[in-house]
Short mmCIF file of C-alpha atoms and ligand atoms in Angstrom, two decimals:
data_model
loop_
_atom_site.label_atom_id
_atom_site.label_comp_id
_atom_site.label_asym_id
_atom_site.label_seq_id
_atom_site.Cartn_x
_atom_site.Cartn_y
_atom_site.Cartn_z
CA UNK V 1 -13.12 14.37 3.88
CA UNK V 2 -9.90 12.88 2.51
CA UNK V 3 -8.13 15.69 2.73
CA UNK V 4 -9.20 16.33 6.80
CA UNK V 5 -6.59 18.61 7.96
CA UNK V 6 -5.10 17.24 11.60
CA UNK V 7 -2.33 19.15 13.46
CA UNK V 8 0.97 16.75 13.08
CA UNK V 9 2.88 16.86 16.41
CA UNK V 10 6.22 15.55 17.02
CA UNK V 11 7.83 13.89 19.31
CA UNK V 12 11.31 12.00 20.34
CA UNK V 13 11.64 8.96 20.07
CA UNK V 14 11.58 8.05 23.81
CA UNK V 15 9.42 5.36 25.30
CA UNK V 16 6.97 7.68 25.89
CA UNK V 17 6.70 8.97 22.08
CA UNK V 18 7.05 5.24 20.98
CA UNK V 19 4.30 4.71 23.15
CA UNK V 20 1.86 7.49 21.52
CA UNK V 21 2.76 6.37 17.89
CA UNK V 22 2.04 2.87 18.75
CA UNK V 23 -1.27 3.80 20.16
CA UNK V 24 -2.25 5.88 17.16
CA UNK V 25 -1.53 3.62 14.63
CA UNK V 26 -4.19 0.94 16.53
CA UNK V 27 -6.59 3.99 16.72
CA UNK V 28 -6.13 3.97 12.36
CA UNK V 29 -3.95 7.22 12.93
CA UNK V 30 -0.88 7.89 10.24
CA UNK V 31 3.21 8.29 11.91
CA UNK V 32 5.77 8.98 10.21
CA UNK V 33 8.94 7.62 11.19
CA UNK V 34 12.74 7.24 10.67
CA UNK V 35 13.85 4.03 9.38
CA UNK V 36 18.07 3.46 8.22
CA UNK V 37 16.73 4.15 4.66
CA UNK V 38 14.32 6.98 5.02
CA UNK V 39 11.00 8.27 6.78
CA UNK V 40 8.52 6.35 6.66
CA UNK V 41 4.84 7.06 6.37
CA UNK V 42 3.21 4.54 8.56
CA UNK V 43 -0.49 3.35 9.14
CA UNK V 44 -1.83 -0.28 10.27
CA UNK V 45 -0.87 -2.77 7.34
CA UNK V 46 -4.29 -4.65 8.32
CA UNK V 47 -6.49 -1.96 8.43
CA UNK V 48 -7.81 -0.59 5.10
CA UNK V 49 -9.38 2.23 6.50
CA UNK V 50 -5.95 3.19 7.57
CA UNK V 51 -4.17 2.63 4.42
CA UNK V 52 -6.95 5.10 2.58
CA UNK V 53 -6.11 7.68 4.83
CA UNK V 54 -2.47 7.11 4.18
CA UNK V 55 -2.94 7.14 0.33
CA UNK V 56 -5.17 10.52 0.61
CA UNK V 57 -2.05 12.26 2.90
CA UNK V 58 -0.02 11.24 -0.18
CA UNK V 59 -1.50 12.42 -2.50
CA UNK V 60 -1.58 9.89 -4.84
CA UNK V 61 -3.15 9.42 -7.50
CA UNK V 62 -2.88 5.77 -7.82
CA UNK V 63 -2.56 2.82 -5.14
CA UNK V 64 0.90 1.58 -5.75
CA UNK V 65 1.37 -0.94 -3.15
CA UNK V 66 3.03 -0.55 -0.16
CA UNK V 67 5.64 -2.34 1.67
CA UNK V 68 4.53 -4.07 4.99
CA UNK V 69 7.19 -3.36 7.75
CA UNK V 70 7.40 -6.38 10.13
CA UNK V 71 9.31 -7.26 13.18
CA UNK V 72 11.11 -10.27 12.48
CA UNK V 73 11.24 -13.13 10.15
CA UNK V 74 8.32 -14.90 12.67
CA UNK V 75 6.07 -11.54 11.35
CA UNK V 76 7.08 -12.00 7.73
CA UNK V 77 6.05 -15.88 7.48
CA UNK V 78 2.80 -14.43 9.17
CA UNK V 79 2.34 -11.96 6.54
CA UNK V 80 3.61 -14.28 3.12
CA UNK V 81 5.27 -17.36 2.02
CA UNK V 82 8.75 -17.38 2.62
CA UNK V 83 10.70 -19.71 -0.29
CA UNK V 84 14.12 -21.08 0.61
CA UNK V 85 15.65 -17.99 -1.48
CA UNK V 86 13.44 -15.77 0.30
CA UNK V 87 14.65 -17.35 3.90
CA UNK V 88 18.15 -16.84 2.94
CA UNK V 89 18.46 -13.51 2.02
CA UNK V 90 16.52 -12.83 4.71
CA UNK V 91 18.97 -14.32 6.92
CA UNK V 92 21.67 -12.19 5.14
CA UNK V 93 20.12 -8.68 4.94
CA UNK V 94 17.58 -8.26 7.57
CA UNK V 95 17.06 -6.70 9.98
CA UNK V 96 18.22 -3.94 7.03
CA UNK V 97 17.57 -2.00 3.87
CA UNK V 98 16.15 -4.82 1.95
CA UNK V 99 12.52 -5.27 0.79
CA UNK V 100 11.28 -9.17 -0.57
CA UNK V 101 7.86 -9.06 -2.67
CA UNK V 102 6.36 -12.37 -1.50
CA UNK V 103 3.28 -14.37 -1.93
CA UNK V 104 1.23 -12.63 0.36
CA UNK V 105 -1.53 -14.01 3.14
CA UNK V 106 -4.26 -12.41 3.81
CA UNK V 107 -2.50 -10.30 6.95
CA UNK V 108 -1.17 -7.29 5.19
CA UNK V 109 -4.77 -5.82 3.79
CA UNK V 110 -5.91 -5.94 -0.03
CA UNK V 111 -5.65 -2.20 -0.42
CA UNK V 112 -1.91 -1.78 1.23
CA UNK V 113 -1.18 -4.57 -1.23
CA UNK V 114 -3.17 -2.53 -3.83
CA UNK V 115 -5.12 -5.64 -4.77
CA UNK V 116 -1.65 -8.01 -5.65
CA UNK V 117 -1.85 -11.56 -4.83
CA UNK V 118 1.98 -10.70 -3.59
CA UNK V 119 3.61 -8.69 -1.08
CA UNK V 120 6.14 -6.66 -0.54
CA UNK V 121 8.08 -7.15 3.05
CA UNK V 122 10.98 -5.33 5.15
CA UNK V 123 12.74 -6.08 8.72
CA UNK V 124 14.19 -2.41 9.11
CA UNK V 125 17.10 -2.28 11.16
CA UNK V 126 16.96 1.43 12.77
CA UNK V 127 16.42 1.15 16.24
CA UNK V 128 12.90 3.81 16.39
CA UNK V 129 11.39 1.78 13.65
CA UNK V 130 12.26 -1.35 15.65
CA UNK V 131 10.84 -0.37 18.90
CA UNK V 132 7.51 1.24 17.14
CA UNK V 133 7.02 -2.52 15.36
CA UNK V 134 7.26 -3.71 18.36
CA UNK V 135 5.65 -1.87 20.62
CA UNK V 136 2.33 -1.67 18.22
CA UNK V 137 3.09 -5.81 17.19
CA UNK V 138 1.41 -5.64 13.71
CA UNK V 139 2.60 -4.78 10.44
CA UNK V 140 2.93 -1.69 9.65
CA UNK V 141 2.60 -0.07 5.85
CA UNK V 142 5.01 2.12 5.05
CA UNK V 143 5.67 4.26 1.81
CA UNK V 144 8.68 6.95 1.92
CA UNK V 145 7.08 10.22 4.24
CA UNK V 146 6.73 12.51 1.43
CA UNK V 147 3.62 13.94 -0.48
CA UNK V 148 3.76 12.07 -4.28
CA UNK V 149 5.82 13.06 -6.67
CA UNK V 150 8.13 14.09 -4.10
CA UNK V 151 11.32 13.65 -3.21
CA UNK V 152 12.20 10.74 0.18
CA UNK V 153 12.62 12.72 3.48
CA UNK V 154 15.50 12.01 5.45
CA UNK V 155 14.74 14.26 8.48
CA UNK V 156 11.32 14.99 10.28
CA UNK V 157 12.09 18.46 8.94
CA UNK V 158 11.25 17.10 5.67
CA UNK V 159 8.75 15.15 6.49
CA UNK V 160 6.63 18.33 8.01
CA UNK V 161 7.34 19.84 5.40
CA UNK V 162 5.60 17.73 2.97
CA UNK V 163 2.93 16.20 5.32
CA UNK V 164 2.34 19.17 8.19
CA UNK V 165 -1.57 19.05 8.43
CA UNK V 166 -2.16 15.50 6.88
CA UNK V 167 -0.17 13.30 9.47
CA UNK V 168 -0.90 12.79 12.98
CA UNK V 169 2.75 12.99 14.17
CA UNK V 170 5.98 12.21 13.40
CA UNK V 171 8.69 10.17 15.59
CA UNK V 172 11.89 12.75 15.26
CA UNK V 173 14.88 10.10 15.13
CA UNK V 174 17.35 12.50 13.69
CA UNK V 175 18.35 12.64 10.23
CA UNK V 176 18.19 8.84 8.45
CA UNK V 177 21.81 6.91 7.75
CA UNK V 178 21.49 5.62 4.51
CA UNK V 179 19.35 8.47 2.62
CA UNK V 180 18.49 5.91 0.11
CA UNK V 181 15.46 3.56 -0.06
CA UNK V 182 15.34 -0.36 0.15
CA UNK V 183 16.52 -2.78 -2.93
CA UNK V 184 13.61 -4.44 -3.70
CA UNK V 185 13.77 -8.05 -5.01
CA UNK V 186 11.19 -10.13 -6.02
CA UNK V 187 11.15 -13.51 -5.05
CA UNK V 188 7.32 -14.32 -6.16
CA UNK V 189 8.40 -15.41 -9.50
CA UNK V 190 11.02 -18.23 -11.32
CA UNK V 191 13.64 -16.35 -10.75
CA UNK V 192 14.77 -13.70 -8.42
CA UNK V 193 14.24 -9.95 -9.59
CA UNK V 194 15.60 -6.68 -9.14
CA UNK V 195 12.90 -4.28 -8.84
CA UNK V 196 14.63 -1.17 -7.56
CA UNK V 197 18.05 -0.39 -6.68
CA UNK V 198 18.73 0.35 -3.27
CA UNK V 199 20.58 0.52 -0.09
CA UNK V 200 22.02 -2.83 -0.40
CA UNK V 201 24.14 -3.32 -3.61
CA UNK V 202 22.70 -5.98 -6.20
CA UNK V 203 26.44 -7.89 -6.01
CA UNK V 204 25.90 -8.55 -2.57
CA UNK V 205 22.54 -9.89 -3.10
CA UNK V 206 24.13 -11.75 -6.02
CA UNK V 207 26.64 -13.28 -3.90
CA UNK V 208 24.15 -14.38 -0.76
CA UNK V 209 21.76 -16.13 -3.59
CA UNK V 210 24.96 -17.36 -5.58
CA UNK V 211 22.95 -16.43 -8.41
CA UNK V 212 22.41 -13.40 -10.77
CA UNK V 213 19.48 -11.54 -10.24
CA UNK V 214 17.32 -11.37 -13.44
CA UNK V 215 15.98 -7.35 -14.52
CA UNK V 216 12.82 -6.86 -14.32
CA UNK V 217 11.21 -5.43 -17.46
CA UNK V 218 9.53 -1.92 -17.39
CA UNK V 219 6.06 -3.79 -16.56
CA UNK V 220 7.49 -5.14 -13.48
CA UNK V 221 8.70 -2.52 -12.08
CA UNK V 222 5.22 -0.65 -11.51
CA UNK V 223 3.78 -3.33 -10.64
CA UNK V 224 0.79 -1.06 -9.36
CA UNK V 225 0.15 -0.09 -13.00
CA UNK V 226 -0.30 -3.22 -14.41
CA UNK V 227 -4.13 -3.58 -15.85
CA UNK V 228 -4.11 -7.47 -15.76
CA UNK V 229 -3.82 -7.39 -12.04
CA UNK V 230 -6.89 -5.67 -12.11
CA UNK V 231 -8.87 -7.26 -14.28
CA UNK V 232 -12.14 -9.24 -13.64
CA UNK V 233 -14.47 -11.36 -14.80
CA UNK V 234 -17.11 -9.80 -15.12
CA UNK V 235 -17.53 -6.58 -17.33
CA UNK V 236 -17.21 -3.47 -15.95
CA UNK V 237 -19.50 -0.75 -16.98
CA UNK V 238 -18.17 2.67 -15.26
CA UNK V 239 -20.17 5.71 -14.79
CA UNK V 240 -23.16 3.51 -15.35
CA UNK V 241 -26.26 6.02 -14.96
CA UNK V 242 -28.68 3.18 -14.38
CA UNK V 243 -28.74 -0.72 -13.76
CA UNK V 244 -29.25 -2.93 -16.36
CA UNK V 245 -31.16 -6.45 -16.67
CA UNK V 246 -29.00 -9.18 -15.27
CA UNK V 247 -26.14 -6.82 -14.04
CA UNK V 248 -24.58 -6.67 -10.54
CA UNK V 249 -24.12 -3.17 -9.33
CA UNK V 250 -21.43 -1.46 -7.23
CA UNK V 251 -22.95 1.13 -5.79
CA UNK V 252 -21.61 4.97 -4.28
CA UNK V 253 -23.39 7.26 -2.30
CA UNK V 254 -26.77 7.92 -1.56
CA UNK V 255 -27.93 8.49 -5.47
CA UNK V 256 -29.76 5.39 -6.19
CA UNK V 257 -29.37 4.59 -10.19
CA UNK V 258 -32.41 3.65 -12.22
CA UNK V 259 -33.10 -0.32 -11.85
CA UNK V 260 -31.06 -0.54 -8.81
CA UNK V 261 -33.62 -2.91 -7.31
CA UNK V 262 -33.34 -5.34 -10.27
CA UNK V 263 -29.52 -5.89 -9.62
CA UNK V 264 -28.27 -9.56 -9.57
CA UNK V 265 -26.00 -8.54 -6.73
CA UNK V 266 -25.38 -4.83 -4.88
CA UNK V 267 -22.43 -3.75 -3.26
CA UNK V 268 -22.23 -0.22 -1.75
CA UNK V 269 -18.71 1.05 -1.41
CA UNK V 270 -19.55 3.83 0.71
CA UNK V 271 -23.34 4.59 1.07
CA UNK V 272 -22.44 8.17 2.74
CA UNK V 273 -20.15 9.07 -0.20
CA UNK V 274 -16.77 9.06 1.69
CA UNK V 275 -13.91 8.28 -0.59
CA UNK V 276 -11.87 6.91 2.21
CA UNK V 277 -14.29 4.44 3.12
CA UNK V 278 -14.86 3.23 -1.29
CA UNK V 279 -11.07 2.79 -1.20
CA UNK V 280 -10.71 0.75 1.98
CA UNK V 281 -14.21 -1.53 0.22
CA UNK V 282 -12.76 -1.59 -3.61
CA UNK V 283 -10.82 -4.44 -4.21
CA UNK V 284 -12.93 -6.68 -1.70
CA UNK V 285 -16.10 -5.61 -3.06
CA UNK V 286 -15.02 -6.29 -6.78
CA UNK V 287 -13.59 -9.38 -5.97
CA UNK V 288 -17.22 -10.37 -4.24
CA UNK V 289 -18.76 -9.04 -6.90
CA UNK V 290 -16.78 -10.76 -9.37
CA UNK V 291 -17.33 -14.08 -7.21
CA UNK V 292 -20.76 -14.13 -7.32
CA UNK V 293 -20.35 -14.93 -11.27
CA UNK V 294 -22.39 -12.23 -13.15
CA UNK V 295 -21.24 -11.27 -16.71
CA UNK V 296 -21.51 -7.47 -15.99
CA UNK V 297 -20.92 -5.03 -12.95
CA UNK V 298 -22.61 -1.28 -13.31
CA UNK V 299 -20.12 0.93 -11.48
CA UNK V 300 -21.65 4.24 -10.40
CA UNK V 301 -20.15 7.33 -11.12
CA UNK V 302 -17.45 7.79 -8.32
CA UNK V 303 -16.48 11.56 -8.11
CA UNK V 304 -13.07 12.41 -9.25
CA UNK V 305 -11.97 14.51 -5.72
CA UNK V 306 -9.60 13.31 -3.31
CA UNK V 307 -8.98 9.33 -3.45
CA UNK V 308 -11.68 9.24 -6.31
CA UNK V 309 -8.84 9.80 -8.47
CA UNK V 310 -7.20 6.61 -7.60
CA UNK V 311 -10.36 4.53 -7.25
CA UNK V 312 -11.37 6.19 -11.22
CA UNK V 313 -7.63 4.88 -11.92
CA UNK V 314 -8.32 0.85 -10.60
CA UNK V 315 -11.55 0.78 -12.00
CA UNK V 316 -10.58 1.59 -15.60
CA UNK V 317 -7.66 -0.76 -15.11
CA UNK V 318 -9.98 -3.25 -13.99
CA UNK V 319 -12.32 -2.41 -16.74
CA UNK V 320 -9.86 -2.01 -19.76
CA UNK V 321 -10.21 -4.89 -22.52
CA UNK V 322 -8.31 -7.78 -22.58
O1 TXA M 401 13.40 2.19 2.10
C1 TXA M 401 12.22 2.00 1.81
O2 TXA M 401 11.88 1.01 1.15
C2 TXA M 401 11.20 3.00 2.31
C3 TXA M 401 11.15 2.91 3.82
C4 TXA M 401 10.08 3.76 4.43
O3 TXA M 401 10.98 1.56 4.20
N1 TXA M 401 9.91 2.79 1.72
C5 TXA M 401 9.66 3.03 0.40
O4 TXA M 401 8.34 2.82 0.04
O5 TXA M 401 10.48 3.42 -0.39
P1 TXA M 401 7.67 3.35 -1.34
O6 TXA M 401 6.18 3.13 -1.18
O7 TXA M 401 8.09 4.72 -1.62
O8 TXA M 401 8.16 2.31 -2.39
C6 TXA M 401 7.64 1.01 -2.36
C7 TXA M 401 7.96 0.30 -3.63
C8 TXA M 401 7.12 0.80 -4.79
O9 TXA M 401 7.96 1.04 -5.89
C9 TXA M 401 6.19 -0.37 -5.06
O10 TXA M 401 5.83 -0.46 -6.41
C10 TXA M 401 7.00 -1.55 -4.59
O11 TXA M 401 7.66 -1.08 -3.46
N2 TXA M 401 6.14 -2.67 -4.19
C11 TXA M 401 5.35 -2.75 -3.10
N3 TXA M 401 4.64 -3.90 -3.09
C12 TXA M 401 5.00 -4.56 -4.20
C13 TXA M 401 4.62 -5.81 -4.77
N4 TXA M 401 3.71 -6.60 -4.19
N5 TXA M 401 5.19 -6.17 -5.94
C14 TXA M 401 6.13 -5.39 -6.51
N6 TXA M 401 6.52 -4.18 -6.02
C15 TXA M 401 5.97 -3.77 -4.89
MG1 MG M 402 8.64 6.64 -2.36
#
């Protein structure tokens, strides 16, 4: 099911093309698209049935989060909390090849922001990418066009290359300006970091902040990876083959575990078994789990295929000892 093969059409990026992207990415559809830095792999930013399909056409085997494409600086404020720094660089640098990690609202979904409380935000500049934003007027997540592991496209020919099958269509703008992805700072911290290197130079940034920007340690920098992010409350029991007394369950599938019925609290993250449909549920169902104030969560054995690998992935980060 994740890996659903679709034939990926292309079009130009006239109003008419604009048009069809805009209207599959509010059907949950995936478009890839040029921006100054490179394609883009798009799919509603507030849909997390969306954003599991866009993880499964990548391939990877983790949820790193994604940045959230936005209009303007009215869409960003929407989306997280602008600081002073935040508002000037943003003055500066977008529209543009810059991308601010933010404290996020609750606009850009859990899963796109793979479960941070912060998120990641970019005004591109290139005209395609503008109109698309526009013309579909929601955020829209975006990780480079390319299957994981891979290297950033730059033309469509690229992108078909790596996604032919596993995209819905891609907006041919011609081959991207800069080549290069987005600097990344983040401003969610004391002190403004330099996550990646990118299409704006770090002394520029310097000298619009009139500050240095601090390194961010290995840690930082995969932010996705970290296990605190992840962690909960509650124990997690994985691969739990039945329920115990007192424990919450988080269910998969149509298997029903031994002492289901004497669960504290059930969650079901996809009672048909679809892996798409556990990611999109997994970081809101833990958290509601993890609300509801039981010591221990039995996880069911979640099959490995597809997008299991990544849900296996957050679970034991969620799971591993503190
Ligand atoms: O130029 C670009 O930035 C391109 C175009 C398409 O906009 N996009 C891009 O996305 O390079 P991607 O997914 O390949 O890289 C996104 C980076 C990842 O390294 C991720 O860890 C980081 O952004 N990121 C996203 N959200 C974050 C957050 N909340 N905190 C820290 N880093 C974050
Ligand atoms: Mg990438």
């Amino acid at each position: 099911m994740s890996d659903a093969k679709v034939s990926t059409r292309r079009v130009p990026p006239d109003a008419a093309g604009i048009a069809e992207a805009a209207r599959l990415l509010a059907a949950g559809g995936l478009v890839a698209f040029p921006t100054e830095t490179v394609y883009g792999l798009g799919a509603d930013a507030t849909d997390a049935r969306a954003v599991a399909r866009l993880f499964a056409a990548k391939g990877r085997p983790s949820f790193n989060p994604l940045i959230a494409h936005v209009a303007d600086v009215a869409a960003a404020r929407r989306a997280g909390k602008l600081s002073p720094l935040a508002d000037k660089l943003a003055a500066v640098f977008w529209p543009g090849p810059l991308t601010l990690v933010v404290p996020a609202s609750d606009v850009v979904c859990e899963l796109a922001r793979a479960g941070l409380a912060t998120v990641a935000l970019r005004v591109p500049k290139h005209p395609v990418a503008q109109a698309l934003l526009a013309a579909f007027g929601k955020p829209i997540a975006a990780p480079s066009a390319n299957r994981s592991g891979h290297v950033s496209p730059t033309t469509a020919d690229h992108v078909l290359a790596d996604l032919e099958g596993r995209v819905d269509l891609v907006v041919d703008g011609g081959p991207t300006p800069l080549g290069l992805e987005s600097t990344i700072v983040d401003l969610s911290g004391e002190a403004p970091r330099l996550l990646r290197p990118g299409g704006i130079p770090r002394a520029d940034i310097e000298r619009a902040l009139g500050a240095k920007l601090a390194e961010a340690g290995a840690a930082v920098r995969a932010p996705g990876m970290l296990a605190s992010h992840y962690a909960t409350r509650a124990r997690l029991r994985l691969n739990a083959q039945e329920v115990r007394p007192g424990e919450a369950l988080l269910a998969f599938g149509p298997r029903r575990l031994a002492g289901a019925d004497g669960a504290t609290h059930m969650l079901d993250l996809s009672p048909r078994g679809d892996p798409l449909e556990a990611a999109a549920n997994l970081f809101a169902h833990l958290r509601a789990l993890d609300a509801a104030g039981t010591a221990s969560i039995a996880v069911a054995p979640i099959p490995a295929e597809g997008l299991g690998e990544a849900i296996n992935d957050r679970l034991r980060r969620a799971a591993a000892p503190r």
